[in-house]
Short mmCIF file of C-alpha atoms in Angstrom, two decimals:
data_model
loop_
_atom_site.label_atom_id
_atom_site.label_comp_id
_atom_site.label_asym_id
_atom_site.label_seq_id
_atom_site.Cartn_x
_atom_site.Cartn_y
_atom_site.Cartn_z
CA MET A 1143 52.63 -88.98 157.71
CA ASP A 1144 51.29 -89.29 161.24
CA PHE A 1145 52.40 -92.37 163.09
CA GLN A 1146 49.87 -93.11 165.83
CA ALA A 1147 50.59 -95.33 168.80
CA GLY A 1148 49.07 -98.78 168.41
CA ILE A 1149 50.17 -99.55 164.80
CA LEU A 1150 52.32 -102.34 166.18
CA GLN A 1151 51.29 -105.07 168.60
CA ASP A 1152 51.51 -104.32 172.32
CA GLY A 1153 54.72 -105.40 173.94
CA SER A 1154 56.75 -105.53 170.73
CA PRO A 1155 60.32 -104.20 170.67
CA MET A 1156 59.25 -101.52 168.15
CA GLU A 1157 56.48 -100.30 170.42
CA SER A 1158 59.04 -100.04 173.29
CA LEU A 1159 61.25 -98.05 171.00
CA GLU A 1160 58.30 -95.83 170.09
CA LYS A 1161 57.67 -95.00 173.81
CA GLN A 1162 61.29 -93.84 174.08
CA LEU A 1163 60.81 -91.43 171.16
CA ILE A 1164 57.85 -89.52 172.62
CA CYS A 1165 58.29 -85.86 173.46
CA PRO A 1166 57.26 -85.16 177.13
CA ILE A 1167 55.66 -81.81 176.09
CA CYS A 1168 53.60 -82.61 172.94
CA LEU A 1169 53.28 -86.34 173.74
CA GLU A 1170 54.07 -87.09 170.10
CA MET A 1171 57.08 -88.58 168.42
CA PHE A 1172 60.04 -86.11 168.33
CA SER A 1173 59.97 -83.83 165.37
CA LYS A 1174 63.22 -82.63 163.80
CA PRO A 1175 65.34 -81.03 164.96
CA VAL A 1176 65.67 -82.74 168.33
CA VAL A 1177 67.59 -80.82 171.00
CA ILE A 1178 69.37 -82.48 173.93
CA LEU A 1179 69.53 -80.83 177.34
CA PRO A 1180 72.52 -80.99 179.72
CA CYS A 1181 70.53 -83.49 181.77
CA GLN A 1182 70.49 -85.82 178.67
CA HIS A 1183 66.71 -85.47 178.18
CA ASN A 1184 65.44 -84.76 174.62
CA LEU A 1185 62.74 -82.35 173.34
CA CYS A 1186 61.37 -81.20 170.05
CA ARG A 1187 62.94 -77.82 169.28
CA LYS A 1188 59.55 -76.28 168.66
CA CYS A 1189 58.13 -77.57 172.00
CA ALA A 1190 61.28 -76.44 173.87
CA ASN A 1191 61.07 -73.04 172.25
CA ASP A 1192 57.36 -72.63 173.10
CA VAL A 1193 58.00 -73.50 176.74
CA PHE A 1194 61.04 -71.28 176.86
CA GLN A 1195 59.19 -68.27 175.46
CA ALA A 1196 56.28 -68.89 177.87
CA THR A 1197 58.57 -68.86 180.91
CA ASN A 1198 60.78 -66.02 179.56
CA PRO A 1199 58.28 -63.51 178.11
CA CYS A 1200 61.00 -60.85 177.80
CA TRP A 1201 62.99 -62.99 175.34
CA GLN A 1202 61.78 -62.44 171.79
CA SER A 1203 64.18 -63.79 169.23
CA ARG A 1204 67.70 -64.87 168.55
CA GLY A 1205 68.48 -61.33 167.52
CA SER A 1206 67.26 -59.89 170.77
CA VAL A 1207 69.69 -58.06 173.05
CA ILE A 1208 68.41 -60.03 176.03
CA SER A 1209 71.33 -62.05 177.41
CA GLY A 1210 69.40 -65.28 177.79
CA GLY A 1211 67.05 -66.97 180.20
CA ARG A 1212 66.25 -69.98 182.32
CA PHE A 1213 64.76 -73.25 181.09
CA ARG A 1214 63.52 -76.04 183.34
CA CYS A 1215 63.49 -79.55 181.92
CA PRO A 1216 59.91 -80.98 182.05
CA SER A 1217 61.17 -84.46 182.81
CA CYS A 1218 63.52 -83.94 185.70
CA ARG A 1219 63.03 -80.22 186.58
CA HIS A 1220 66.70 -79.58 186.11
CA GLU A 1221 67.27 -75.92 185.49
CA VAL A 1222 69.32 -74.88 182.42
CA LEU A 1223 70.86 -71.43 181.81
CA LEU A 1224 70.49 -70.56 178.13
CA ASP A 1225 72.48 -67.89 176.25
CA ARG A 1226 71.12 -65.22 173.92
CA HIS A 1227 70.29 -67.87 171.29
CA GLY A 1228 67.75 -69.52 173.59
CA VAL A 1229 66.91 -73.12 172.73
CA TYR A 1230 68.59 -72.59 169.32
CA GLY A 1231 71.88 -72.69 171.15
CA LEU A 1232 71.23 -76.21 172.44
CA GLN A 1233 72.94 -79.11 170.71
CA ARG A 1234 70.96 -81.32 168.28
CA ASN A 1235 70.71 -85.00 169.03
CA LEU A 1236 71.47 -86.42 165.62
CA LEU A 1237 71.42 -90.00 166.94
CA VAL A 1238 67.75 -89.71 168.02
CA GLU A 1239 66.88 -88.07 164.67
CA ASN A 1240 68.47 -90.98 162.79
CA ILE A 1241 66.60 -93.51 164.98
CA ILE A 1242 63.33 -91.72 164.17
CA ASP A 1243 64.04 -91.92 160.49
CA ILE A 1244 64.75 -95.66 160.73
CA TYR A 1245 61.68 -96.21 162.85
CA LYS A 1246 59.43 -94.34 160.32
CA GLN A 1247 60.88 -96.31 157.49
CA GLU A 1248 60.18 -99.54 159.32
CA CYS A 1249 56.59 -98.53 160.07
CA SER A 1250 55.91 -97.33 156.51
CA SER A 1251 57.07 -100.71 155.10
CA ARG A 1252 54.56 -102.68 157.15
CA PRO A 1253 51.06 -103.29 155.60
CA LEU A 1254 48.10 -101.84 157.45
CA LYS A 1255 45.90 -104.37 159.17
CA LYS A 1256 42.22 -104.24 159.86
CA GLY A 1257 41.63 -102.75 163.25
CA GLU A 1258 44.70 -100.50 163.20
CA HIS A 1259 42.53 -97.54 162.23
CA PRO A 1260 39.50 -96.73 164.33
CA MET A 1261 36.33 -97.98 162.60
CA CYS A 1262 32.84 -96.60 162.83
CA LYS A 1263 30.52 -98.40 165.29
CA GLU A 1264 27.44 -97.85 163.04
CA HIS A 1265 29.23 -98.85 159.82
CA GLU A 1266 31.85 -101.45 160.71
CA ASP A 1267 33.50 -101.35 157.29
CA GLU A 1268 33.87 -97.54 157.25
CA ARG A 1269 36.96 -95.84 158.76
CA ILE A 1270 36.53 -92.76 160.96
CA ASN A 1271 37.78 -90.03 158.57
CA ILE A 1272 35.84 -86.85 159.34
CA TYR A 1273 34.93 -84.79 162.44
CA CYS A 1274 31.44 -83.65 163.35
CA VAL A 1275 31.81 -80.04 164.45
CA THR A 1276 28.18 -79.85 165.66
CA CYS A 1277 28.36 -82.92 167.92
CA GLU A 1278 32.13 -82.67 168.53
CA VAL A 1279 32.88 -86.34 167.80
CA PRO A 1280 34.84 -88.12 165.09
CA THR A 1281 32.68 -90.05 162.61
CA CYS A 1282 32.73 -91.64 159.12
CA SER A 1283 31.49 -90.48 155.72
CA MET A 1284 28.47 -92.80 155.77
CA CYS A 1285 27.22 -91.20 159.01
CA LYS A 1286 27.42 -87.83 157.27
CA VAL A 1287 25.56 -88.96 154.19
CA PHE A 1288 22.97 -91.33 155.59
CA GLY A 1289 23.46 -91.52 159.37
CA ALA A 1290 23.02 -89.46 162.51
CA HIS A 1291 25.31 -86.64 161.34
CA LYS A 1292 23.73 -85.94 157.94
CA ASP A 1293 22.47 -82.52 159.06
CA CYS A 1294 25.60 -81.65 161.06
CA GLU A 1295 28.63 -79.52 160.12
CA VAL A 1296 31.69 -81.60 159.47
CA ALA A 1297 35.38 -80.90 158.91
CA PRO A 1298 38.45 -82.88 157.84
CA LEU A 1299 39.81 -84.99 160.65
CA GLN A 1300 43.32 -83.74 160.08
CA THR A 1301 42.26 -80.06 160.39
CA ILE A 1302 40.53 -80.68 163.72
CA PHE A 1303 43.42 -82.90 164.77
CA GLN A 1304 45.97 -80.21 164.18
CA GLY A 1305 43.90 -77.61 165.87
CA GLN A 1306 43.21 -79.56 169.02
CA LYS A 1307 46.85 -80.75 169.04
CA THR A 1308 47.99 -77.14 168.93
CA GLU A 1309 45.52 -76.23 171.68
CA LEU A 1310 46.74 -79.15 173.85
CA ASN A 1311 50.36 -78.07 173.33
CA ASN A 1312 49.45 -74.60 174.35
CA CYS A 1313 47.76 -75.92 177.48
CA ILE A 1314 50.86 -78.03 178.23
CA SER A 1315 52.99 -74.99 177.81
CA MET A 1316 50.75 -73.05 180.24
CA LEU A 1317 50.93 -75.86 182.74
CA VAL A 1318 54.73 -76.01 182.47
CA ALA A 1319 54.96 -72.18 182.85
CA GLY A 1320 52.55 -72.39 185.84
CA ASN A 1321 54.66 -75.05 187.45
CA ASP A 1322 57.70 -72.90 187.02
CA ARG A 1323 55.92 -70.00 188.68
CA ILE A 1324 54.79 -72.31 191.52
CA GLN A 1325 58.33 -73.59 191.88
CA THR A 1326 59.60 -69.97 192.05
CA ILE A 1327 57.02 -69.14 194.77
CA ILE A 1328 58.05 -72.37 196.62
CA SER A 1329 61.69 -71.33 196.41
CA GLN A 1330 60.83 -67.81 197.70
CA LEU A 1331 58.74 -69.24 200.59
CA GLU A 1332 61.60 -71.60 201.49
CA ASP A 1333 63.97 -68.66 201.47
CA SER A 1334 61.59 -66.68 203.62
CA CYS A 1335 61.30 -69.61 206.04
CA GLN A 1336 65.09 -69.84 206.27
CA SER A 1337 65.35 -66.06 206.79
CA THR A 1338 62.66 -66.21 209.43
CA GLU A 1339 64.55 -68.86 211.43
CA GLU A 1340 67.77 -66.85 211.17
CA ASN A 1341 66.10 -63.55 212.12
CA SER A 1342 64.32 -65.28 215.04
CA GLU A 1343 67.67 -66.53 216.35
CA ALA A 1344 69.17 -63.02 215.96
CA ALA A 1345 66.22 -61.49 217.75
CA LYS A 1346 66.61 -63.99 220.63
CA ARG A 1347 70.30 -63.18 220.97
CA GLU A 1348 69.61 -59.46 220.94
CA LEU A 1349 66.84 -59.86 223.60
CA CYS A 1350 68.99 -61.98 225.84
CA ALA A 1351 71.80 -59.42 225.52
CA ARG A 1352 69.57 -56.51 226.52
CA PHE A 1353 68.08 -58.45 229.49
CA ASP A 1354 71.55 -59.50 230.55
CA ALA A 1355 72.66 -55.88 230.40
CA LEU A 1356 69.62 -54.81 232.46
CA ALA A 1357 70.33 -57.55 235.00
CA ALA A 1358 73.96 -56.39 235.23
CA LEU A 1359 72.79 -52.80 235.81
CA LEU A 1360 70.42 -53.93 238.53
CA GLU A 1361 73.16 -55.95 240.24
CA GLU A 1362 75.49 -52.95 240.07
CA LYS A 1363 72.86 -50.66 241.58
CA LYS A 1364 72.03 -53.24 244.27
CA ALA A 1365 75.71 -53.45 245.14
CA GLU A 1366 75.95 -49.64 245.39
CA LEU A 1367 72.88 -49.40 247.75
CA LEU A 1368 74.15 -52.28 249.90
CA GLN A 1369 77.47 -50.45 250.21
CA ARG A 1370 75.64 -47.32 251.37
CA ILE A 1371 73.76 -49.27 254.00
CA SER A 1372 76.96 -50.97 255.13
CA GLN A 1373 78.66 -47.58 255.40
CA GLU A 1374 75.81 -46.18 257.47
CA LYS A 1375 75.84 -49.21 259.75
CA ALA A 1376 79.64 -48.84 260.26
CA ASP A 1377 79.28 -45.15 261.09
CA LYS A 1378 76.46 -45.65 263.55
CA THR A 1379 77.93 -48.71 265.21
CA ALA A 1380 81.33 -46.91 265.51
CA PHE A 1381 79.59 -43.94 267.20
CA ILE A 1382 77.66 -46.14 269.59
CA ARG A 1383 80.74 -48.17 270.52
CA SER A 1384 82.63 -44.94 271.28
CA LEU A 1385 79.86 -43.85 273.55
CA ILE A 1386 79.95 -47.27 275.25
CA CYS A 1387 83.67 -46.82 275.91
CA GLN A 1388 83.16 -43.34 277.32
CA TYR A 1389 80.37 -44.44 279.60
CA LYS A 1390 82.44 -47.40 280.76
CA GLU A 1391 85.30 -45.08 281.61
CA GLN A 1392 82.92 -42.82 283.50
CA LEU A 1393 81.36 -45.73 285.31
CA GLU A 1394 84.85 -46.99 286.26
CA LYS A 1395 85.82 -43.49 287.68
CA SER A 1396 82.52 -43.29 289.52
CA SER A 1397 82.93 -46.72 291.01
CA ARG A 1398 86.41 -45.80 292.30
CA LEU A 1399 85.01 -42.62 293.73
CA VAL A 1400 82.25 -44.60 295.44
CA GLU A 1401 84.88 -46.89 296.99
CA THR A 1402 86.95 -43.96 298.07
CA SER A 1403 83.82 -42.28 299.57
CA ILE A 1404 82.78 -45.43 301.45
CA GLN A 1405 86.24 -45.76 302.98
CA ALA A 1406 86.19 -42.05 304.03
CA ALA A 1407 82.66 -42.52 305.54
CA GLU A 1408 83.99 -45.37 307.65
CA GLU A 1409 86.69 -43.12 309.20
CA THR A 1410 85.79 -42.75 312.94
CA GLY A 1411 88.39 -40.23 313.74
CA GLU A 1412 87.00 -36.74 313.51
CA ALA A 1413 90.23 -34.99 312.65
CA ALA A 1414 91.19 -37.59 310.06
CA PHE A 1415 87.75 -37.53 308.48
CA LEU A 1416 87.64 -33.75 308.19
CA MET A 1417 91.01 -33.58 306.63
CA ASN A 1418 89.70 -35.39 303.44
CA ALA A 1419 85.92 -35.02 303.66
CA LYS A 1420 85.68 -31.51 302.22
CA GLN A 1421 87.82 -32.23 299.14
CA LEU A 1422 86.06 -35.55 298.61
CA ILE A 1423 82.66 -33.93 298.74
CA LYS A 1424 83.84 -31.29 296.26
CA THR A 1425 85.10 -34.02 293.90
CA ILE A 1426 81.79 -35.87 294.10
CA VAL A 1427 79.76 -32.72 293.39
CA GLU A 1428 81.99 -31.78 290.38
CA ALA A 1429 81.73 -35.37 289.09
CA SER A 1430 77.94 -35.27 289.32
CA LYS A 1431 77.59 -31.86 287.62
CA GLY A 1432 80.24 -31.97 284.86
CA GLY A 1433 81.43 -34.44 282.25
CA ARG A 1434 78.02 -35.40 280.81
CA LEU A 1435 78.43 -37.61 277.78
CA ASP A 1436 76.55 -37.63 274.51
CA LYS A 1437 73.43 -39.71 273.97
CA ILE A 1438 71.87 -41.19 270.88
CA GLU A 1439 68.51 -39.96 269.65
CA GLN A 1440 65.43 -42.18 269.84
CA GLY A 1441 65.30 -44.32 266.65
CA TYR A 1442 68.89 -43.75 265.92
CA GLU A 1443 69.37 -47.45 265.15
CA ASN A 1444 66.60 -47.56 262.57
CA MET A 1445 67.49 -47.95 258.88
CA ASP A 1446 64.10 -46.85 257.51
CA ALA A 1447 65.75 -44.17 255.36
CA PHE A 1448 67.26 -46.85 253.16
CA SER A 1449 64.01 -48.43 252.06
CA VAL A 1450 63.58 -48.57 248.26
CA SER A 1451 60.26 -48.86 246.42
CA LEU A 1452 60.47 -51.07 243.29
CA ASP A 1453 56.71 -50.99 242.47
CA HIS A 1454 57.22 -48.80 239.44
CA LEU A 1455 60.02 -50.98 238.18
CA THR A 1456 57.85 -54.09 238.71
CA GLU A 1457 55.05 -52.52 236.72
CA ALA A 1458 57.49 -51.50 234.01
CA VAL A 1459 58.83 -55.06 233.74
CA HIS A 1460 55.28 -56.47 233.53
CA ALA A 1461 54.52 -53.98 230.82
CA LEU A 1462 57.52 -54.99 228.71
CA ASP A 1463 56.48 -56.09 225.18
CA PHE A 1464 57.65 -56.00 221.59
CA ASP A 1465 57.16 -52.81 219.57
CA LEU A 1466 55.12 -53.90 216.55
CA ALA A 1467 54.81 -50.81 214.33
CA GLU A 1468 51.81 -50.29 212.02
CA GLU A 1469 53.97 -50.64 208.97
CA ASP A 1470 55.05 -54.04 210.12
CA GLU A 1471 51.42 -55.18 210.49
CA GLU A 1472 50.61 -53.83 207.02
CA TYR A 1473 53.66 -55.72 205.68
CA PHE A 1474 52.38 -58.94 207.20
CA ASP A 1475 48.91 -58.36 205.73
CA GLY A 1476 50.48 -57.77 202.28
CA GLU A 1477 52.56 -60.94 202.58
CA GLU A 1478 49.51 -63.00 203.47
CA GLU A 1479 47.55 -61.59 200.42
CA GLU A 1480 50.58 -62.33 198.14
CA VAL A 1481 50.75 -65.92 199.35
CA GLU A 1482 47.01 -66.37 198.85
CA GLU A 1483 47.31 -65.13 195.26
#
């Protein structure tokens, strides 16, 4: 017996009870046996088995060697891990089954009232009890005999009802299976997003480490070249200062010789002058000929030899970029195609 919604008046306690006894998959009252999920939601075993087999195509029967599968509750999306028995391993909800029995007994004891069964619009006293296959609408027997559907092909209402109910259940199973696949893709994309963020941070750390190492190498090279310039400066300034000291000593000796010569030239006595004049002249001549000191070459103070050209390094730094291999680009293209599918 098929108990359709609407037998009882709207808002009655029995109608509220009936809404609680509707399977979320087939949208009909639960059929025995009723299984209860760990999330406390109920399903018809047949509906649960159809959804389970649709989402786990490799699972065939209770005797299969497959270890089990995953089942997602259509009400709350809670995922359940099933063993090798599939939905047959779920516990039956005997309480709900007993409530359904009581509800059906209560409904069967109530007399049918006019208006509870759909009536034909053309023949008000005739119930809709057949289905016009040609026009694809429910109708009554009078319409088939005398009315608009007398030349049409008809079928029992129950037959068409069961066929379309089965088709609708199959569509619901496909939707549930499709939702599971979409949820799987969403989970994969979320994992990819998380991995992308983690890999990005790792790439940033690696890039910073390499640039820090390059900067440290440049600082080390700069310190080395500065040390060479400082050493060259120290050598040259030491040599120049030594020449300055030598020239100062020579100047001091020459100045003393000049003073001595001036004093000798002021001597008026001929004998006294001649006694020292010859030796003094000889000393002046020897001082003017010998003891020449070193000189620095022209441009000795320049540091042009320590000029460094960094143009090639500047160009190399400007040319720095990431190495995107062809296989990486193909991988990205493949990922985009997969996401579009």
